[in-house]
């Protein structure tokens, strides 16, 4: 694939690009040779209330993992995203909100956003929220969600955004882990014409999990639906805003004070509260937003990610607003009311830069050229992809049909833990290879290691690690630093292990090959096999479950489940449906199993470890490549599983 078609930087794009090839090389080298100097320089894009004393103090030594940037500096994130733009841009649109139903957009200027954030910050204080408190957001993609995030940052509260597609059970787990005492939600969310009862879900989460710590639930009346109301606890957002003052001074925060936690899945156990802090995160978010997307003043930037994910945090909210940009928040889904929705939004709001996920691209591509039929699309200048490997077919369709062959595609590889992009082409500097995340961003030192941890040179394939820190790196897992060290720094000593595999070709381009651990990537959403398994075994009829990924045309990966039922329980189609519903109920629709296979027994080693390798092969009918099965406690189960699989297909 190294000799894949090379797409040179379009001449016109190169002429106006912020970073050309020579500049990339020079700056990259400078960032590696003298990180302190390079990152001190980059921090000038941020307004500091007190200058930092030291740029970087980081260690990946597993006895002493510590990641600190811009030590001693004080700043406020919301002031950087709002106040400092007021002089030049008070009437510029900060957020374009595109509602689920077409034709209902709102434009919010920096002046208005600043006022609303100040008001809500005052309201939060009024409700007793103090610096360092964790505030949980369970909200649809509406401007109030951005206002709530920024208001938290203004007063030094830590936000924990929970994707509104998660179930009450999943929400409860995150509220409990964060020991949050305030939840912000809406009456309902709307996506693709369907509503989700968010407020009722919050009530259910609090009641079922018997959560006593939450004393305030703030509710945005979004659809106006009837909702349950508890006077002692529930507060109406609009009422709080009406009473609040128009100005709230931004709290000077230490560079290493927490900004937010965001839960993400790992290969084992419950989701982890990934902790990001203030100075380094904001600097890195703003810098990558500008250079990766070649962002210029007054351009309209549309990142389609939900704020429930890291992409929504960094590239819908913090990056664009720190740069004084215009960002689009989209409440809906790409195929509602029909597959032309994305094209219509692009034309209506004259989007210059579109950043989306391969799963959305594949869904549009599945409809042939209908998705872009009749669209103008001439405002587009640059396209981006994120969340999962993009297959060359989807890349080509995106490039030719959406970008009309004019727009470079930045395939950005990163993770919740990395805060922002680590590897990507820079659009004015890097010739593109479809499906490759190309090269490291400034200051980023990727390496490939074999399973023993030896660093591989030249063209090679291996486990992807990072050799040194970057400012946007997660600092810890909330209240569980040991798990942080264990998960990321013990596998390959002295490095940060990403959990991904990658290949580097002869030109030095990186190709992400996917997770090498028990984490699935379903439609660009990260899901731990352990989480789905634990949801399944909590069902009364299930004795045991094992989950593996399988290739899926639209989702990238689908969820394939092997289930052992309790003695005396009969397998049936209705039970299969019931288990699918159960997982939706326990985690959310994104975790719905695609295939459930009955398994009277699971292939286990004598020490009881499930051999997922074998299950992955059976799921794709590769019965010959199972490898050595003689070490299994009961090799007979394999034949049984194969027969069952054959009978299903
Ligand atoms: O496997 C990689 C995949 O998504 C994982 C991170 O998921 P999450 O923390 O949810 O963040 C997603 C958005 C940044 C990675 O470990 N991934 C992300 N971007 C790419 C990717 N795989 C291939 N190519 C990408 N561009």
XYZ file of C-alpha atoms and ligand atoms in Angstrom:
675
model
C 0.000 0.000 0.000
C 3.032 2.252 0.250
C 2.833 2.744 -3.498
C -0.814 3.737 -3.164
C -1.852 6.673 -5.300
C -0.253 9.803 -3.981
C -2.415 12.908 -4.006
C -0.179 15.981 -4.096
C -1.227 19.129 -2.281
C -3.437 21.034 -4.743
C -1.490 24.033 -5.998
C -4.071 26.586 -5.081
C -4.389 25.152 -1.610
C -0.621 25.175 -1.129
C -0.379 28.835 -2.117
C -2.543 29.974 0.765
C -1.770 27.288 3.337
C -0.507 28.195 6.795
C 2.104 25.430 6.775
C 3.922 24.218 3.682
C 6.207 21.227 3.436
C 9.434 23.040 4.320
C 7.813 24.780 7.250
C 6.418 21.480 8.516
C 9.813 19.871 8.426
C 11.578 22.791 10.017
C 9.019 23.236 12.781
C 8.741 19.509 13.441
C 12.499 19.234 13.838
C 12.543 22.270 16.104
C 9.759 20.775 18.239
C 11.798 17.608 18.788
C 15.196 19.269 19.223
C 14.027 21.801 21.771
C 10.538 21.054 23.060
C 10.758 23.652 25.817
C 11.480 26.435 23.384
C 8.916 25.228 20.834
C 6.080 24.863 23.330
C 6.910 28.123 25.099
C 6.473 29.809 21.748
C 3.151 28.065 21.025
C 1.741 29.032 24.413
C 1.740 32.647 23.259
C -1.529 31.952 21.474
C -3.164 31.705 24.891
C -3.844 34.599 27.269
C -2.184 33.800 30.577
C -3.263 35.592 33.734
C 0.027 34.683 35.308
C 2.993 33.500 33.224
C 4.125 29.903 33.628
C 7.492 29.213 35.210
C 8.360 25.965 33.486
C 7.129 24.602 30.168
C 7.267 20.877 30.751
C 7.830 18.383 33.500
C 6.913 14.931 32.310
C 7.895 11.350 33.038
C 6.664 8.086 31.466
C 8.642 6.015 33.993
C 6.051 3.618 35.397
C 7.318 4.170 38.941
C 6.717 7.840 38.623
C 4.303 8.760 35.835
C 3.758 12.484 35.967
C 2.630 14.813 33.221
C 2.691 18.559 33.782
C 2.771 21.426 31.316
C 3.106 25.173 31.723
C 3.746 24.832 35.429
C 2.759 27.741 37.619
C 0.778 29.438 34.848
C -2.717 30.777 35.467
C -5.426 31.094 32.830
C -9.117 30.706 32.278
C -10.420 28.624 29.407
C -13.696 30.482 28.914
C -11.893 33.837 28.932
C -9.632 32.485 26.198
C -12.622 31.252 24.209
C -14.759 34.357 24.714
C -13.596 37.497 26.501
C -10.458 38.063 24.531
C -12.372 37.961 21.248
C -14.912 40.592 22.261
C -12.926 43.582 21.149
C -12.540 42.357 17.560
C -15.366 39.907 17.102
C -18.264 40.658 19.388
C -20.734 40.556 16.479
C -19.120 37.607 14.714
C -21.014 34.324 14.909
C -19.361 31.994 17.379
C -21.833 29.121 17.096
C -24.143 28.217 14.263
C -26.707 25.811 15.626
C -28.402 23.567 13.096
C -31.491 21.924 14.558
C -32.648 18.390 13.939
C -35.395 19.739 11.680
C -33.998 21.643 8.700
C -34.594 25.371 8.497
C -34.346 26.145 12.201
C -30.787 27.377 12.575
C -29.622 29.847 15.235
C -26.622 32.114 15.043
C -25.004 33.088 18.313
C -22.451 35.875 18.362
C -19.436 36.033 20.623
C -21.156 38.809 22.566
C -24.241 36.699 23.148
C -22.268 33.603 23.979
C -20.138 35.534 26.451
C -23.247 36.943 28.143
C -24.961 33.558 28.368
C -21.868 31.804 29.646
C -21.438 34.504 32.308
C -25.063 34.197 33.320
C -24.968 30.462 33.545
C -21.677 30.566 35.439
C -23.370 32.850 37.967
C -26.358 30.514 38.070
C -24.124 27.548 38.788
C -22.431 29.423 41.601
C -25.847 30.313 42.932
C -26.751 26.645 42.975
C -23.709 25.985 45.115
C -21.287 24.754 42.467
C -17.733 25.510 43.540
C -14.289 25.234 42.014
C -13.253 21.577 41.666
C -16.827 20.214 41.745
C -17.768 17.721 39.061
C -20.799 18.752 37.007
C -22.368 16.074 34.819
C -23.852 17.094 31.462
C -26.335 14.778 29.777
C -27.442 16.985 26.934
C -28.395 17.043 23.296
C -26.357 19.004 20.763
C -27.847 22.383 21.590
C -26.049 25.669 22.296
C -26.905 25.343 25.985
C -24.518 22.378 26.120
C -21.653 24.579 24.923
C -22.757 27.288 27.339
C -22.719 24.801 30.211
C -19.249 23.507 29.372
C -17.828 27.010 29.093
C -19.614 28.147 32.249
C -18.024 25.287 34.188
C -14.609 26.275 32.898
C -15.299 29.879 33.862
C -15.736 29.054 37.532
C -13.282 26.161 37.682
C -15.850 23.383 37.917
C -14.951 20.135 36.166
C -17.402 19.046 33.498
C -18.149 15.439 32.774
C -20.162 15.168 29.579
C -22.054 11.911 29.170
C -23.209 11.125 25.631
C -26.996 11.573 25.542
C -27.322 8.244 23.727
C -26.201 6.367 26.833
C -28.789 4.615 28.957
C -29.794 5.649 32.490
C -27.643 2.777 33.803
C -24.561 3.985 31.965
C -25.262 7.559 33.089
C -25.639 6.456 36.708
C -22.245 4.739 36.668
C -20.573 7.912 35.432
C -22.360 10.182 37.915
C -21.327 7.884 40.745
C -17.724 7.559 39.653
C -17.401 11.332 39.284
C -19.202 11.916 42.607
C -21.047 14.635 40.833
C -23.650 16.657 42.701
C -25.155 18.593 39.825
C -26.563 17.229 36.573
C -27.475 19.442 33.622
C -29.884 18.010 31.088
C -32.782 18.864 28.769
C -36.390 17.766 28.749
C -35.760 15.762 25.598
C -33.169 15.250 22.920
C -34.088 15.117 19.244
C -32.223 13.118 16.644
C -33.541 12.107 13.272
C -37.068 13.114 14.243
C -37.079 10.867 17.290
C -37.024 12.120 20.834
C -35.114 10.744 23.817
C -36.526 11.423 27.279
C -33.338 12.828 28.777
C -34.874 14.270 31.951
C -36.768 11.056 32.652
C -33.528 9.134 32.060
C -31.744 11.290 34.625
C -34.532 10.622 37.138
C -34.293 6.920 36.439
C -30.522 6.954 36.841
C -30.754 8.740 40.178
C -33.557 6.553 41.520
C -32.361 3.161 40.388
C -28.791 3.630 41.405
C -30.048 5.301 44.586
C -27.734 8.245 44.015
C -28.029 10.597 46.967
C -25.174 12.924 46.109
C -26.970 14.780 43.314
C -28.870 17.658 44.845
C -29.555 19.729 41.716
C -30.796 18.799 38.266
C -30.856 21.767 35.886
C -33.207 21.291 32.955
C -33.212 23.082 29.604
C -36.719 23.209 28.128
C -35.833 22.242 24.618
C -38.821 20.488 23.053
C -41.288 21.646 25.681
C -42.448 18.108 26.393
C -44.166 17.228 29.658
C -41.574 15.966 32.101
C -41.546 14.699 35.660
C -40.552 17.475 38.082
C -39.206 17.345 41.617
C -39.337 20.770 43.208
C -36.692 20.061 45.804
C -34.116 19.108 43.203
C -35.045 20.292 39.716
C -34.254 23.777 38.433
C -35.394 25.374 35.202
C -32.466 26.634 33.116
C -34.402 29.597 31.695
C -35.481 30.740 35.149
C -31.934 30.571 36.471
C -30.682 32.502 33.467
C -33.329 35.206 33.857
C -32.247 35.861 37.417
C -28.506 35.777 36.783
C -26.090 38.665 36.303
C -24.604 39.392 32.875
C -21.028 39.293 34.040
C -19.072 36.704 35.934
C -15.341 37.188 36.421
C -13.310 34.312 34.986
C -11.585 32.348 37.731
C -7.781 32.246 37.402
C -7.046 28.527 37.190
C -3.737 26.796 37.548
C -2.460 25.308 34.311
C -2.734 21.847 35.870
C -6.190 22.285 37.406
C -8.683 19.796 35.952
C -10.797 21.108 33.065
C -12.900 18.040 32.387
C -13.262 14.328 32.714
C -14.603 12.194 29.911
C -15.407 8.527 30.244
C -14.082 6.124 27.672
C -13.900 2.378 27.302
C -10.885 0.231 27.973
C -10.155 -3.422 27.456
C -11.126 -4.314 31.006
C -13.490 -3.111 33.670
C -15.723 -0.085 33.804
C -15.240 2.997 31.610
C -12.388 5.219 32.722
C -12.748 8.885 33.628
C -10.001 10.379 31.491
C -8.759 13.567 33.120
C -7.705 16.596 31.106
C -6.293 19.752 32.617
C -6.294 23.376 31.621
C -3.204 25.034 30.115
C -1.700 22.260 28.019
C -5.042 21.011 26.739
C -6.189 24.413 25.548
C -2.871 25.286 23.926
C -2.771 21.979 22.092
C -6.460 22.062 21.093
C -6.111 25.567 19.639
C -2.820 24.865 17.888
C -3.990 21.640 16.245
C -7.305 23.182 15.264
C -5.529 25.942 13.439
C -2.770 23.999 11.699
C -4.417 20.639 11.032
C -7.442 22.348 9.496
C -5.492 25.275 8.075
C -8.101 27.382 9.826
C -8.283 31.034 8.772
C -10.237 33.909 10.248
C -13.947 34.030 9.424
C -14.112 30.479 8.077
C -17.013 28.232 9.036
C -15.875 25.006 10.651
C -18.151 22.002 11.032
C -17.119 19.103 13.186
C -20.034 16.680 13.199
C -19.033 14.916 16.423
C -21.333 14.966 19.424
C -20.039 16.792 22.497
C -20.342 13.447 24.300
C -17.056 12.435 22.669
C -13.592 13.958 22.807
C -13.832 15.125 19.194
C -16.826 17.248 20.139
C -14.946 18.711 23.107
C -11.802 19.628 21.233
C -12.981 20.450 17.727
C -16.591 21.544 18.134
C -16.016 23.677 21.213
C -12.576 24.438 22.597
C -10.288 24.543 19.541
C -12.481 26.658 17.265
C -13.597 29.042 20.021
C -10.077 29.514 21.375
C -9.159 30.559 17.832
C -12.074 32.982 17.551
C -13.670 30.813 14.894
C -17.213 30.047 13.823
C -18.203 26.536 14.806
C -21.264 24.534 13.819
C -23.242 22.439 16.286
C -25.566 19.981 14.604
C -28.345 18.423 16.619
C -29.372 15.817 14.079
C -28.028 12.937 12.044
C -26.617 12.870 8.496
C -29.528 10.933 6.984
C -32.502 12.887 8.325
C -34.842 13.876 6.764
C -32.886 12.213 3.960
C -29.383 11.467 2.777
C -28.882 14.975 1.339
C -28.899 16.552 4.797
C -25.146 17.015 5.103
C -24.965 18.619 1.665
C -27.810 20.946 2.558
C -26.124 22.032 5.764
C -22.869 22.608 3.880
C -24.606 24.850 1.347
C -26.872 26.653 3.813
C -24.075 27.654 6.162
C -21.314 27.854 3.547
C -19.160 25.388 5.417
C -15.473 25.736 4.586
C -14.111 22.821 6.580
C -15.983 19.596 7.223
C -14.704 17.115 9.815
C -16.602 13.851 10.133
C -16.256 10.111 10.669
C -15.809 7.292 8.141
C -19.045 5.710 9.335
C -21.006 8.809 8.235
C -19.119 8.873 4.950
C -19.920 5.201 4.311
C -23.586 5.753 5.126
C -23.753 8.516 2.515
C -21.712 6.539 0.031
C -24.134 3.632 0.347
C -26.718 5.801 -1.422
C -24.517 6.274 -4.478
C -24.194 9.901 -5.499
C -27.601 10.827 -4.088
C -26.050 12.353 -0.972
C -24.474 15.170 -2.960
C -26.915 15.299 -5.851
C -27.996 18.859 -6.586
C -25.618 20.264 -3.982
C -23.245 23.088 -4.749
C -20.545 22.328 -2.190
C -18.265 25.043 -3.529
C -17.717 26.586 -0.084
C -15.757 23.498 1.000
C -12.008 23.896 1.130
C -10.874 21.055 3.342
C -12.228 17.725 4.595
C -11.322 15.749 7.703
C -11.837 12.210 8.941
C -11.567 10.823 12.452
C -12.448 7.954 14.754
C -11.556 4.833 12.831
C -9.483 3.770 9.889
C -10.996 5.080 6.649
C -11.128 2.462 3.920
C -9.816 3.609 0.513
C -13.278 3.311 -1.122
C -14.779 5.695 1.413
C -11.746 7.984 1.154
C -12.072 8.174 -2.616
C -15.781 8.820 -2.469
C -15.251 11.579 0.110
C -12.469 13.103 -1.952
C -14.176 13.019 -5.328
C -17.898 13.257 -4.577
C -17.897 15.554 -1.550
C -14.643 17.437 -2.139
C -14.921 17.408 -5.963
C -11.216 16.604 -6.069
C -10.351 20.116 -4.802
C -10.174 19.546 -1.059
C -7.396 17.747 0.783
C -8.529 15.202 3.385
C -6.853 15.222 6.781
C -7.135 11.733 8.271
C -6.535 12.558 11.912
C -5.516 9.824 14.313
C -5.947 10.459 18.013
C -7.779 9.306 21.146
C -9.753 10.531 24.140
C -6.490 10.230 26.060
C -4.464 12.326 23.633
C -6.786 15.346 23.890
C -6.296 16.311 20.261
C -4.765 15.087 17.020
C -1.375 13.377 17.155
C -0.973 12.110 13.616
C -2.354 13.572 10.424
C -1.340 14.990 7.112
C -1.002 18.783 7.254
C -3.108 19.868 4.306
C -0.673 22.354 2.799
C 2.369 20.206 3.441
C 1.666 16.501 3.067
C 0.850 14.597 -0.124
C -2.016 12.262 0.777
C -2.276 8.501 0.676
C -5.883 7.311 1.057
C -6.225 5.550 4.415
C -3.009 6.796 5.974
C -2.839 9.160 8.929
C 0.533 10.159 7.490
C 2.849 11.954 9.903
C 3.192 13.116 13.487
C 2.032 16.586 14.475
C 4.591 18.970 15.993
C 6.186 17.625 19.142
C 4.747 14.139 18.722
C 7.164 11.211 18.726
C 5.470 8.005 17.592
C 7.292 4.686 17.496
C 6.441 1.099 16.648
C 7.477 -1.654 19.037
C 7.276 -5.428 18.806
C 5.528 -7.433 21.519
C 8.716 -7.433 23.611
C 8.924 -3.670 23.444
C 11.840 -3.406 21.010
C 11.651 -0.309 18.875
C 11.312 -1.139 15.191
C 13.113 0.924 12.569
C 12.191 1.805 8.992
C 9.223 0.226 7.269
C 7.609 -1.962 9.920
C 4.405 -2.993 11.634
C 3.914 -3.107 15.386
C 2.320 -1.634 18.472
C 1.983 2.123 18.359
C 3.557 3.987 21.279
C 4.551 7.581 22.019
C 8.008 8.273 23.338
C 7.412 11.638 24.934
C 4.554 13.801 26.172
C 2.617 16.535 24.363
C 0.630 19.296 26.061
C -2.834 17.832 25.351
C -2.096 14.480 26.943
C -4.472 13.158 29.621
C -2.946 13.511 33.069
C -4.640 10.643 34.835
C -7.763 8.569 35.283
C -10.038 10.436 37.648
C -9.284 9.289 41.189
C -7.393 6.231 39.928
C -3.864 7.187 38.970
C -2.675 3.613 39.451
C -5.055 2.384 36.755
C -3.741 5.154 34.492
C -0.165 3.979 34.984
C -1.159 0.355 34.577
C -3.176 0.878 31.413
C -0.821 3.082 29.470
C 2.712 2.894 30.873
C 3.371 -0.661 32.050
C 2.969 -2.587 28.786
C 5.987 -1.073 27.042
C 8.146 0.544 29.694
C 9.023 4.174 29.328
C 6.423 4.796 26.639
C 2.725 5.681 26.394
C 0.962 2.694 24.803
C -1.964 3.679 22.607
C -3.662 0.272 22.333
C -3.454 0.628 18.541
C -1.415 -1.236 16.002
C 0.148 0.585 13.064
C 2.336 0.141 10.032
C 4.965 2.557 8.766
C 5.747 2.426 5.069
C 8.968 3.244 3.222
C 8.006 6.902 3.022
C 7.541 7.060 6.785
C 3.735 7.299 6.509
C 1.762 5.700 9.324
C -1.229 3.428 8.680
C -3.352 2.683 11.743
C -4.394 -0.971 11.637
C -6.838 -0.838 14.563
C -6.932 -1.810 18.222
C -4.682 -4.578 19.406
C -6.542 -4.905 22.716
C -10.100 -5.949 23.587
C -11.588 -2.644 22.561
C -14.039 -2.435 19.680
C -14.609 0.509 17.401
C -18.241 0.498 16.322
C -19.162 3.371 14.015
C -16.203 5.250 15.450
C -17.433 4.684 19.018
C -15.129 2.973 21.421
C -16.574 0.039 23.268
C -14.970 -2.391 25.678
C -15.812 -6.036 25.050
C -15.813 -6.390 28.844
C -18.559 -3.764 29.177
C -20.879 -5.553 26.756
C -20.114 -8.882 28.416
C -20.883 -7.540 31.842
C -24.179 -6.103 30.588
C -25.092 -9.525 29.187
C -24.210 -11.554 32.263
C -26.343 -9.240 34.382
C -29.364 -10.716 32.552
C -31.064 -13.428 34.601
C -30.905 -16.062 31.859
C -27.252 -15.621 30.945
C -24.478 -17.664 32.530
C -21.588 -16.368 30.480
C -20.854 -14.198 27.481
C -17.920 -13.409 25.226
C -17.847 -10.489 22.806
C -15.655 -9.993 19.762
C -15.576 -7.574 16.849
C -16.476 -8.531 13.309
C -16.066 -6.586 10.067
C -19.145 -4.522 9.228
C -19.686 -2.639 5.972
C -21.181 0.486 7.484
C -20.060 0.488 11.097
C -16.477 -0.577 10.474
C -16.820 -3.118 13.257
C -19.926 -4.906 14.448
C -20.545 -6.629 17.783
C -20.558 -10.438 17.742
C -21.685 -12.098 20.935
C -21.392 -15.670 22.175
C -23.832 -16.430 24.972
C -24.017 -19.387 27.333
C -27.454 -19.640 28.908
C -28.196 -20.778 32.431
C -29.157 -24.408 32.924
C -32.711 -25.081 31.920
C -33.082 -21.926 29.813
C -34.088 -22.619 26.274
C -32.498 -20.715 23.398
C -35.069 -19.002 21.214
C -35.423 -16.144 18.773
C -37.433 -14.183 21.292
C -34.683 -14.551 23.886
C -32.182 -13.360 21.307
C -34.277 -10.229 20.767
C -34.691 -9.789 24.499
C -30.916 -9.880 24.996
C -30.377 -7.292 22.290
C -32.878 -5.032 24.038
C -31.221 -5.731 27.358
C -27.831 -4.499 26.161
C -29.450 -1.383 24.675
C -31.084 -0.796 27.994
C -27.907 -1.360 30.016
C -25.505 0.657 27.845
C -27.334 2.341 24.969
C -28.284 1.717 21.330
C -24.673 1.998 20.135
C -23.849 -1.231 22.003
C -26.616 -3.313 20.411
C -25.188 -6.711 19.405
C -25.252 -7.407 15.669
C -25.083 -11.168 16.031
C -25.848 -13.380 19.020
C -24.662 -16.965 18.799
C -25.646 -19.533 21.414
C -22.639 -21.202 22.953
C -23.099 -24.153 25.281
C -19.447 -23.656 26.226
C -16.713 -21.104 25.527
C -13.155 -21.894 24.500
C -11.043 -21.337 27.612
C -7.511 -22.062 28.623
C -7.029 -24.312 31.633
C -6.597 -21.202 33.719
C -10.045 -20.043 32.615
C -9.110 -17.306 30.151
C -11.443 -17.008 27.178
C -9.557 -17.394 23.893
C -11.073 -14.543 21.916
C -8.704 -15.225 19.046
C -10.679 -18.394 18.301
C -14.022 -16.662 18.686
C -12.986 -13.906 16.289
C -12.105 -16.494 13.658
C -15.349 -18.436 14.035
C -17.345 -15.217 13.755
C -15.941 -14.692 10.246
C -16.120 -18.404 9.303
C -12.348 -18.833 9.192
C -12.560 -22.282 10.666
C -9.153 -23.371 9.390
C -7.039 -20.670 10.925
C -7.837 -21.352 14.576
C -4.245 -22.146 15.548
C -3.359 -24.444 18.396
C -6.461 -25.441 20.325
C -4.873 -28.252 22.294
C -4.248 -25.946 25.253
C -7.976 -25.480 25.744
C -9.600 -26.922 28.833
C -12.178 -28.545 26.551
C -11.194 -28.522 22.868
C -14.590 -30.068 22.045
C -16.388 -26.741 22.456
C -14.736 -25.421 19.311
C -16.380 -27.950 17.046
C -19.684 -27.220 18.675
C -19.296 -23.484 18.063
C -18.314 -24.043 14.440
C -21.378 -26.204 13.833
C -23.637 -23.678 15.456
C -22.075 -20.883 13.385
C -22.566 -22.871 10.180
C -26.177 -23.493 11.042
C -26.737 -19.747 11.467
C -25.316 -18.748 8.107
O -8.271 2.923 17.350
C -8.085 4.302 17.200
C -9.328 4.899 16.585
O -10.117 5.374 17.666
C -9.454 5.122 18.905
C -9.708 6.235 19.868
O -11.081 6.314 20.149
P -11.644 7.529 21.010
O -10.848 7.651 22.247
O -13.096 7.320 21.135
O -11.347 8.789 20.134
C -11.898 8.872 18.860
C -11.696 10.244 18.279
C -10.354 10.810 18.389
C -8.006 4.984 18.539
O -7.290 4.272 19.522
N -9.029 6.024 15.689
C -9.209 7.324 15.931
N -8.877 8.067 14.848
C -8.457 7.204 13.902
C -8.530 5.903 14.443
N -8.153 4.822 13.736
C -7.688 5.023 12.499
N -7.579 6.231 11.907
C -7.956 7.344 12.562
N -7.872 8.525 11.958
